[in-house]
Amino acid sequence: MADVEQLQKIIDNSSRIVFFGGAGVSTESGIPDFRSVDGLYNQKYDYPPEEILSHTFFIKKTEEFYRFYRDKMLCLDKKPNKAHYKLAELEKAGKLSAVVTQNIDGLHQAAGSRRVYELHGSVLRNFCRVCRRFYSAEYIKSSEGVPRCECGGIIKPDVVLYEEGLDDSVVTGALNAIQTADTLIIAGTSLTVYPAAGFIRYFRGSNIVLINRDATPYDSHADLVFHESVGALLDQIQVR
């Protein structure tokens, strides 16, 4: 198992770090993971979560989609944790060039990160499907039934549902950041969700650091591997 001193040395010698994160980064803020033992995928509903969070379900059973979405996906009271704040600190110091995240909670920006590529969108953005008018997450949370725009159109969260493609501009930005990085820190992800997991193949730099509670298919390819809390580990890093 790698130690913190090795990670500190890599960070000290890096100037274009990219952080690639998944659900495990936000679980320490109290946001449920999808695939862990106590995550959303192991709870009981009338429909499986992956079906509810699909484009087809949103179109055909919009009210039921929103009942689940408001209850389980809008964690608006959650705050950034030590990992989010450390990454923002690294960016401010000129060490970290971008965050690429699979999360939709907006916590990286709340902590102060500026260059964040949200592969799966954000619950903080919601748009009318007809006129594209913007609505806040608070508006969605406090509405009842199917939220509608003043024009009468149905409002949809700006999140990538199953059966939907990733945003081209976000993908391009994320891949460019990864390709030009000197160090890639991968954290809180099982690396089993595609196409996002395939992004790390574009890395051409020197160091891959993997931080995840459980083993991943990519452990053997990483220079450093930590099976522990992302926040607790990064909190030990000195930014200099």
PDB file of C-alpha atoms in Angstrom:
ATOM      1  CA  MET A   1       0.000   0.000   0.000  1.00  0.00           C
ATOM      2  CA  ALA A   2       1.228   3.445  -0.904  1.00  0.00           C
ATOM      3  CA  ASP A   3       1.902   6.078   1.732  1.00  0.00           C
ATOM      4  CA  VAL A   4       1.067   9.758   2.007  1.00  0.00           C
ATOM      5  CA  GLU A   5       4.697  10.852   1.634  1.00  0.00           C
ATOM      6  CA  GLN A   6       4.837   9.307  -1.842  1.00  0.00           C
ATOM      7  CA  LEU A   7       1.649  11.144  -2.812  1.00  0.00           C
ATOM      8  CA  GLN A   8       2.984  14.401  -1.380  1.00  0.00           C
ATOM      9  CA  LYS A   9       6.148  14.078  -3.465  1.00  0.00           C
ATOM     10  CA  ILE A  10       4.164  13.499  -6.659  1.00  0.00           C
ATOM     11  CA  ILE A  11       1.956  16.511  -5.983  1.00  0.00           C
ATOM     12  CA  ASP A  12       4.978  18.677  -5.133  1.00  0.00           C
ATOM     13  CA  ASN A  13       6.535  17.807  -8.486  1.00  0.00           C
ATOM     14  CA  SER A  14       3.368  18.276 -10.539  1.00  0.00           C
ATOM     15  CA  SER A  15       1.916  21.399 -12.143  1.00  0.00           C
ATOM     16  CA  ARG A  16      -0.935  20.027 -14.280  1.00  0.00           C
ATOM     17  CA  ILE A  17      -2.841  17.652 -12.005  1.00  0.00           C
ATOM     18  CA  VAL A  18      -6.263  16.468 -13.125  1.00  0.00           C
ATOM     19  CA  PHE A  19      -8.640  14.957 -10.590  1.00  0.00           C
ATOM     20  CA  PHE A  20     -11.096  12.390 -11.960  1.00  0.00           C
ATOM     21  CA  GLY A  21     -13.775  11.652  -9.358  1.00  0.00           C
ATOM     22  CA  GLY A  22     -16.879   9.578  -8.817  1.00  0.00           C
ATOM     23  CA  ALA A  23     -19.584   9.049  -6.218  1.00  0.00           C
ATOM     24  CA  GLY A  24     -17.104   8.096  -3.480  1.00  0.00           C
ATOM     25  CA  VAL A  25     -15.899  11.700  -3.343  1.00  0.00           C
ATOM     26  CA  SER A  26     -19.343  12.903  -2.234  1.00  0.00           C
ATOM     27  CA  THR A  27     -20.353  10.062   0.085  1.00  0.00           C
ATOM     28  CA  GLU A  28     -18.282  11.776   2.793  1.00  0.00           C
ATOM     29  CA  SER A  29     -20.678  14.716   2.427  1.00  0.00           C
ATOM     30  CA  GLY A  30     -23.619  12.408   3.063  1.00  0.00           C
ATOM     31  CA  ILE A  31     -24.687  11.930  -0.541  1.00  0.00           C
ATOM     32  CA  PRO A  32     -25.556   8.257  -1.214  1.00  0.00           C
ATOM     33  CA  ASP A  33     -23.461   6.152  -3.542  1.00  0.00           C
ATOM     34  CA  PHE A  34     -25.261   4.252  -6.284  1.00  0.00           C
ATOM     35  CA  ARG A  35     -23.530   0.904  -6.050  1.00  0.00           C
ATOM     36  CA  SER A  36     -22.341   0.438  -2.492  1.00  0.00           C
ATOM     37  CA  VAL A  37     -24.078  -1.947  -0.094  1.00  0.00           C
ATOM     38  CA  ASP A  38     -26.185   0.869   1.346  1.00  0.00           C
ATOM     39  CA  GLY A  39     -26.413   2.857  -1.880  1.00  0.00           C
ATOM     40  CA  LEU A  40     -29.409   3.697  -4.030  1.00  0.00           C
ATOM     41  CA  TYR A  41     -29.093   0.553  -6.102  1.00  0.00           C
ATOM     42  CA  ASN A  42     -29.695  -1.632  -3.061  1.00  0.00           C
ATOM     43  CA  GLN A  43     -32.815   0.108  -1.796  1.00  0.00           C
ATOM     44  CA  LYS A  44     -36.325  -1.020  -2.708  1.00  0.00           C
ATOM     45  CA  TYR A  45     -38.655   0.954  -4.971  1.00  0.00           C
ATOM     46  CA  ASP A  46     -41.524   0.151  -7.316  1.00  0.00           C
ATOM     47  CA  TYR A  47     -38.983   0.372 -10.129  1.00  0.00           C
ATOM     48  CA  PRO A  48     -35.194  -0.107 -10.112  1.00  0.00           C
ATOM     49  CA  PRO A  49     -33.347   3.225  -9.798  1.00  0.00           C
ATOM     50  CA  GLU A  50     -31.570   2.688 -13.129  1.00  0.00           C
ATOM     51  CA  GLU A  51     -34.975   2.425 -14.820  1.00  0.00           C
ATOM     52  CA  ILE A  52     -36.350   5.497 -13.046  1.00  0.00           C
ATOM     53  CA  LEU A  53     -33.258   7.497 -14.018  1.00  0.00           C
ATOM     54  CA  SER A  54     -33.647   6.736 -17.724  1.00  0.00           C
ATOM     55  CA  HIS A  55     -34.787   9.005 -20.540  1.00  0.00           C
ATOM     56  CA  THR A  56     -37.657   6.673 -21.397  1.00  0.00           C
ATOM     57  CA  PHE A  57     -38.964   6.688 -17.836  1.00  0.00           C
ATOM     58  CA  PHE A  58     -38.694  10.480 -17.626  1.00  0.00           C
ATOM     59  CA  ILE A  59     -40.792  10.831 -20.785  1.00  0.00           C
ATOM     60  CA  LYS A  60     -43.387   8.158 -19.982  1.00  0.00           C
ATOM     61  CA  LYS A  61     -43.688   8.411 -16.190  1.00  0.00           C
ATOM     62  CA  THR A  62     -42.551  11.967 -15.474  1.00  0.00           C
ATOM     63  CA  GLU A  63     -44.430  12.381 -12.208  1.00  0.00           C
ATOM     64  CA  GLU A  64     -43.000   9.143 -10.791  1.00  0.00           C
ATOM     65  CA  PHE A  65     -39.541  10.204 -11.976  1.00  0.00           C
ATOM     66  CA  TYR A  66     -39.840  13.435 -10.026  1.00  0.00           C
ATOM     67  CA  ARG A  67     -41.128  11.703  -6.908  1.00  0.00           C
ATOM     68  CA  PHE A  68     -37.917   9.636  -6.777  1.00  0.00           C
ATOM     69  CA  TYR A  69     -35.727  12.511  -7.974  1.00  0.00           C
ATOM     70  CA  ARG A  70     -36.860  14.933  -5.283  1.00  0.00           C
ATOM     71  CA  ASP A  71     -36.522  12.305  -2.571  1.00  0.00           C
ATOM     72  CA  LYS A  72     -33.162  10.789  -3.493  1.00  0.00           C
ATOM     73  CA  MET A  73     -31.243  13.014  -5.893  1.00  0.00           C
ATOM     74  CA  LEU A  74     -31.773  16.560  -4.599  1.00  0.00           C
ATOM     75  CA  CYS A  75     -29.381  16.620  -1.637  1.00  0.00           C
ATOM     76  CA  LEU A  76     -29.385  20.408  -1.443  1.00  0.00           C
ATOM     77  CA  ASP A  77     -28.444  20.602   2.240  1.00  0.00           C
ATOM     78  CA  LYS A  78     -25.126  18.790   1.773  1.00  0.00           C
ATOM     79  CA  LYS A  79     -21.824  20.635   2.067  1.00  0.00           C
ATOM     80  CA  PRO A  80     -18.370  20.117   0.491  1.00  0.00           C
ATOM     81  CA  ASN A  81     -15.982  17.872   2.411  1.00  0.00           C
ATOM     82  CA  LYS A  82     -12.214  17.879   2.929  1.00  0.00           C
ATOM     83  CA  ALA A  83     -11.565  16.414  -0.524  1.00  0.00           C
ATOM     84  CA  HIS A  84     -13.520  19.165  -2.292  1.00  0.00           C
ATOM     85  CA  TYR A  85     -11.753  21.908  -0.347  1.00  0.00           C
ATOM     86  CA  LYS A  86      -8.273  20.461  -0.877  1.00  0.00           C
ATOM     87  CA  LEU A  87      -8.822  20.264  -4.630  1.00  0.00           C
ATOM     88  CA  ALA A  88      -9.954  23.885  -4.719  1.00  0.00           C
ATOM     89  CA  GLU A  89      -6.823  24.808  -2.760  1.00  0.00           C
ATOM     90  CA  LEU A  90      -4.615  22.920  -5.223  1.00  0.00           C
ATOM     91  CA  GLU A  91      -6.258  24.688  -8.147  1.00  0.00           C
ATOM     92  CA  LYS A  92      -5.807  28.113  -6.543  1.00  0.00           C
ATOM     93  CA  ALA A  93      -2.125  27.311  -6.006  1.00  0.00           C
ATOM     94  CA  GLY A  94      -1.708  26.503  -9.701  1.00  0.00           C
ATOM     95  CA  LYS A  95      -1.093  22.792  -9.111  1.00  0.00           C
ATOM     96  CA  LEU A  96      -4.399  21.381 -10.346  1.00  0.00           C
ATOM     97  CA  SER A  97      -5.625  22.233 -13.833  1.00  0.00           C
ATOM     98  CA  ALA A  98      -9.082  20.622 -13.791  1.00  0.00           C
ATOM     99  CA  VAL A  99     -11.603  18.447 -11.999  1.00  0.00           C
ATOM    100  CA  VAL A 100     -13.475  15.885 -14.089  1.00  0.00           C
ATOM    101  CA  THR A 101     -16.434  14.563 -12.122  1.00  0.00           C
ATOM    102  CA  GLN A 102     -19.187  12.008 -12.591  1.00  0.00           C
ATOM    103  CA  ASN A 103     -21.118  13.636  -9.731  1.00  0.00           C
ATOM    104  CA  ILE A 104     -24.092  15.952 -10.235  1.00  0.00           C
ATOM    105  CA  ASP A 105     -24.146  17.687  -6.836  1.00  0.00           C
ATOM    106  CA  GLY A 106     -22.141  20.849  -7.586  1.00  0.00           C
ATOM    107  CA  LEU A 107     -20.006  20.431  -4.453  1.00  0.00           C
ATOM    108  CA  HIS A 108     -16.707  21.020  -6.244  1.00  0.00           C
ATOM    109  CA  GLN A 109     -17.840  24.500  -7.286  1.00  0.00           C
ATOM    110  CA  ALA A 110     -19.306  25.128  -3.829  1.00  0.00           C
ATOM    111  CA  ALA A 111     -15.839  24.471  -2.379  1.00  0.00           C
ATOM    112  CA  GLY A 112     -14.243  26.943  -4.775  1.00  0.00           C
ATOM    113  CA  SER A 113     -13.115  24.868  -7.766  1.00  0.00           C
ATOM    114  CA  ARG A 114     -13.452  26.784 -11.008  1.00  0.00           C
ATOM    115  CA  ARG A 115     -12.520  24.449 -13.836  1.00  0.00           C
ATOM    116  CA  VAL A 116     -14.918  21.552 -13.366  1.00  0.00           C
ATOM    117  CA  TYR A 117     -16.109  19.254 -16.135  1.00  0.00           C
ATOM    118  CA  GLU A 118     -19.407  17.695 -15.038  1.00  0.00           C
ATOM    119  CA  LEU A 119     -19.716  14.604 -17.221  1.00  0.00           C
ATOM    120  CA  HIS A 120     -23.208  13.783 -16.001  1.00  0.00           C
ATOM    121  CA  GLY A 121     -24.525  17.329 -15.599  1.00  0.00           C
ATOM    122  CA  SER A 122     -25.805  18.998 -12.441  1.00  0.00           C
ATOM    123  CA  VAL A 123     -28.965  18.990 -10.332  1.00  0.00           C
ATOM    124  CA  LEU A 124     -28.407  22.730  -9.859  1.00  0.00           C
ATOM    125  CA  ARG A 125     -29.418  23.431 -13.471  1.00  0.00           C
ATOM    126  CA  ASN A 126     -32.918  22.773 -14.799  1.00  0.00           C
ATOM    127  CA  PHE A 127     -34.425  23.881 -18.093  1.00  0.00           C
ATOM    128  CA  CYS A 128     -37.804  24.016 -19.766  1.00  0.00           C
ATOM    129  CA  ARG A 129     -37.872  21.476 -22.604  1.00  0.00           C
ATOM    130  CA  VAL A 130     -39.774  23.970 -24.773  1.00  0.00           C
ATOM    131  CA  CYS A 131     -38.302  27.451 -24.240  1.00  0.00           C
ATOM    132  CA  ARG A 132     -35.084  26.533 -22.345  1.00  0.00           C
ATOM    133  CA  ARG A 133     -35.818  28.906 -19.467  1.00  0.00           C
ATOM    134  CA  PHE A 134     -33.623  28.191 -16.433  1.00  0.00           C
ATOM    135  CA  TYR A 135     -34.994  27.008 -13.072  1.00  0.00           C
ATOM    136  CA  SER A 136     -33.101  26.425  -9.841  1.00  0.00           C
ATOM    137  CA  ALA A 137     -32.851  23.167  -7.903  1.00  0.00           C
ATOM    138  CA  GLU A 138     -34.763  24.855  -5.068  1.00  0.00           C
ATOM    139  CA  TYR A 139     -37.651  25.494  -7.461  1.00  0.00           C
ATOM    140  CA  ILE A 140     -37.732  21.817  -8.413  1.00  0.00           C
ATOM    141  CA  LYS A 141     -37.489  20.704  -4.782  1.00  0.00           C
ATOM    142  CA  SER A 142     -40.407  22.873  -3.670  1.00  0.00           C
ATOM    143  CA  SER A 143     -42.661  22.147  -6.648  1.00  0.00           C
ATOM    144  CA  GLU A 144     -45.235  19.373  -6.686  1.00  0.00           C
ATOM    145  CA  GLY A 145     -45.975  16.781  -9.320  1.00  0.00           C
ATOM    146  CA  VAL A 146     -44.393  17.564 -12.682  1.00  0.00           C
ATOM    147  CA  PRO A 147     -42.690  20.989 -12.577  1.00  0.00           C
ATOM    148  CA  ARG A 148     -43.733  23.171 -15.464  1.00  0.00           C
ATOM    149  CA  CYS A 149     -42.427  26.369 -16.966  1.00  0.00           C
ATOM    150  CA  GLU A 150     -44.447  29.565 -17.281  1.00  0.00           C
ATOM    151  CA  CYS A 151     -44.799  28.658 -20.970  1.00  0.00           C
ATOM    152  CA  GLY A 152     -46.370  25.340 -20.017  1.00  0.00           C
ATOM    153  CA  GLY A 153     -43.394  23.170 -20.940  1.00  0.00           C
ATOM    154  CA  ILE A 154     -42.072  20.410 -18.695  1.00  0.00           C
ATOM    155  CA  ILE A 155     -38.869  21.257 -16.824  1.00  0.00           C
ATOM    156  CA  LYS A 156     -36.034  18.715 -17.009  1.00  0.00           C
ATOM    157  CA  PRO A 157     -32.934  18.555 -14.803  1.00  0.00           C
ATOM    158  CA  ASP A 158     -29.696  19.158 -16.685  1.00  0.00           C
ATOM    159  CA  VAL A 159     -28.436  15.696 -15.763  1.00  0.00           C
ATOM    160  CA  VAL A 160     -27.467  12.921 -18.146  1.00  0.00           C
ATOM    161  CA  LEU A 161     -30.022  10.139 -17.763  1.00  0.00           C
ATOM    162  CA  TYR A 162     -29.532   6.559 -18.905  1.00  0.00           C
ATOM    163  CA  GLU A 163     -30.019   6.348 -22.699  1.00  0.00           C
ATOM    164  CA  GLU A 164     -28.750   9.923 -23.102  1.00  0.00           C
ATOM    165  CA  GLY A 165     -25.360  10.963 -24.483  1.00  0.00           C
ATOM    166  CA  LEU A 166     -22.759  13.082 -22.744  1.00  0.00           C
ATOM    167  CA  ASP A 167     -22.425  16.750 -23.695  1.00  0.00           C
ATOM    168  CA  ASP A 168     -19.873  17.092 -26.499  1.00  0.00           C
ATOM    169  CA  SER A 169     -18.264  20.279 -25.200  1.00  0.00           C
ATOM    170  CA  VAL A 170     -17.857  18.821 -21.703  1.00  0.00           C
ATOM    171  CA  VAL A 171     -16.336  15.632 -23.117  1.00  0.00           C
ATOM    172  CA  THR A 172     -13.911  17.598 -25.278  1.00  0.00           C
ATOM    173  CA  GLY A 173     -12.796  19.778 -22.375  1.00  0.00           C
ATOM    174  CA  ALA A 174     -12.372  16.814 -20.050  1.00  0.00           C
ATOM    175  CA  LEU A 175     -10.361  14.787 -22.552  1.00  0.00           C
ATOM    176  CA  ASN A 176      -8.105  17.739 -23.359  1.00  0.00           C
ATOM    177  CA  ALA A 177      -7.431  18.263 -19.659  1.00  0.00           C
ATOM    178  CA  ILE A 178      -6.620  14.582 -19.120  1.00  0.00           C
ATOM    179  CA  GLN A 179      -4.396  14.394 -22.208  1.00  0.00           C
ATOM    180  CA  THR A 180      -2.282  17.365 -21.098  1.00  0.00           C
ATOM    181  CA  ALA A 181      -2.061  16.437 -17.408  1.00  0.00           C
ATOM    182  CA  ASP A 182       1.218  15.385 -15.810  1.00  0.00           C
ATOM    183  CA  THR A 183      -0.560  13.610 -12.923  1.00  0.00           C
ATOM    184  CA  LEU A 184      -3.975  11.984 -12.872  1.00  0.00           C
ATOM    185  CA  ILE A 185      -5.646  11.376  -9.510  1.00  0.00           C
ATOM    186  CA  ILE A 186      -8.604   8.992  -9.802  1.00  0.00           C
ATOM    187  CA  ALA A 187     -10.810   8.830  -6.722  1.00  0.00           C
ATOM    188  CA  GLY A 188     -14.106   7.491  -5.452  1.00  0.00           C
ATOM    189  CA  THR A 189     -15.019   5.546  -8.575  1.00  0.00           C
ATOM    190  CA  SER A 190     -15.301   1.861  -9.392  1.00  0.00           C
ATOM    191  CA  LEU A 191     -14.139   2.588 -12.959  1.00  0.00           C
ATOM    192  CA  THR A 192     -16.918   0.379 -14.296  1.00  0.00           C
ATOM    193  CA  VAL A 193     -19.297   3.054 -15.651  1.00  0.00           C
ATOM    194  CA  TYR A 194     -18.754   3.831 -19.316  1.00  0.00           C
ATOM    195  CA  PRO A 195     -18.135   5.953 -21.270  1.00  0.00           C
ATOM    196  CA  ALA A 196     -16.730   7.958 -18.337  1.00  0.00           C
ATOM    197  CA  ALA A 197     -14.377   5.200 -17.136  1.00  0.00           C
ATOM    198  CA  GLY A 198     -12.793   5.069 -20.582  1.00  0.00           C
ATOM    199  CA  PHE A 199     -11.586   8.662 -20.256  1.00  0.00           C
ATOM    200  CA  ILE A 200      -8.544   7.683 -18.218  1.00  0.00           C
ATOM    201  CA  ARG A 201      -7.100   5.866 -21.229  1.00  0.00           C
ATOM    202  CA  TYR A 202      -6.339   9.289 -22.713  1.00  0.00           C
ATOM    203  CA  PHE A 203      -3.829  10.115 -19.973  1.00  0.00           C
ATOM    204  CA  ARG A 204      -0.260  10.488 -21.295  1.00  0.00           C
ATOM    205  CA  GLY A 205       1.455  11.903 -18.201  1.00  0.00           C
ATOM    206  CA  SER A 206       3.796  10.443 -15.612  1.00  0.00           C
ATOM    207  CA  ASN A 207       1.752   9.501 -12.540  1.00  0.00           C
ATOM    208  CA  ILE A 208      -1.578   7.804 -11.926  1.00  0.00           C
ATOM    209  CA  VAL A 209      -2.836   7.840  -8.332  1.00  0.00           C
ATOM    210  CA  LEU A 210      -5.899   5.763  -7.483  1.00  0.00           C
ATOM    211  CA  ILE A 211      -7.916   6.366  -4.302  1.00  0.00           C
ATOM    212  CA  ASN A 212     -10.961   4.165  -3.743  1.00  0.00           C
ATOM    213  CA  ARG A 213     -12.453   2.259  -0.841  1.00  0.00           C
ATOM    214  CA  ASP A 214     -12.597  -0.976  -2.863  1.00  0.00           C
ATOM    215  CA  ALA A 215     -10.274  -2.471  -5.456  1.00  0.00           C
ATOM    216  CA  THR A 216     -10.851  -1.456  -9.078  1.00  0.00           C
ATOM    217  CA  PRO A 217      -9.973  -3.060 -12.437  1.00  0.00           C
ATOM    218  CA  TYR A 218      -7.332  -0.359 -12.849  1.00  0.00           C
ATOM    219  CA  ASP A 219      -5.384  -0.855  -9.598  1.00  0.00           C
ATOM    220  CA  SER A 220      -2.558  -2.710 -11.322  1.00  0.00           C
ATOM    221  CA  HIS A 221      -2.053   0.177 -13.781  1.00  0.00           C
ATOM    222  CA  ALA A 222      -1.683   2.881 -11.125  1.00  0.00           C
ATOM    223  CA  ASP A 223       1.590   4.141  -9.674  1.00  0.00           C
ATOM    224  CA  LEU A 224       0.014   4.632  -6.228  1.00  0.00           C
ATOM    225  CA  VAL A 225      -3.101   2.929  -4.852  1.00  0.00           C
ATOM    226  CA  PHE A 226      -4.947   3.893  -1.663  1.00  0.00           C
ATOM    227  CA  HIS A 227      -7.956   1.963  -0.361  1.00  0.00           C
ATOM    228  CA  GLU A 228      -9.207   4.585   2.078  1.00  0.00           C
ATOM    229  CA  SER A 229     -11.232   7.743   2.530  1.00  0.00           C
ATOM    230  CA  VAL A 230     -10.594  10.323  -0.193  1.00  0.00           C
ATOM    231  CA  GLY A 231     -11.135  13.290   2.115  1.00  0.00           C
ATOM    232  CA  ALA A 232      -9.034  11.949   4.980  1.00  0.00           C
ATOM    233  CA  LEU A 233      -6.151  11.204   2.620  1.00  0.00           C
ATOM    234  CA  LEU A 234      -6.162  14.489   0.712  1.00  0.00           C
ATOM    235  CA  ASP A 235      -6.519  16.438   3.961  1.00  0.00           C
ATOM    236  CA  GLN A 236      -2.995  15.299   4.841  1.00  0.00           C
ATOM    237  CA  ILE A 237      -1.524  16.872   1.710  1.00  0.00           C
ATOM    238  CA  GLN A 238       0.353  20.143   2.067  1.00  0.00           C
ATOM    239  CA  VAL A 239      -0.158  22.678  -0.719  1.00  0.00           C
ATOM    240  CA  ARG A 240       3.119  24.453  -1.410  1.00  0.00           C
TER     241      ARG A 240
END
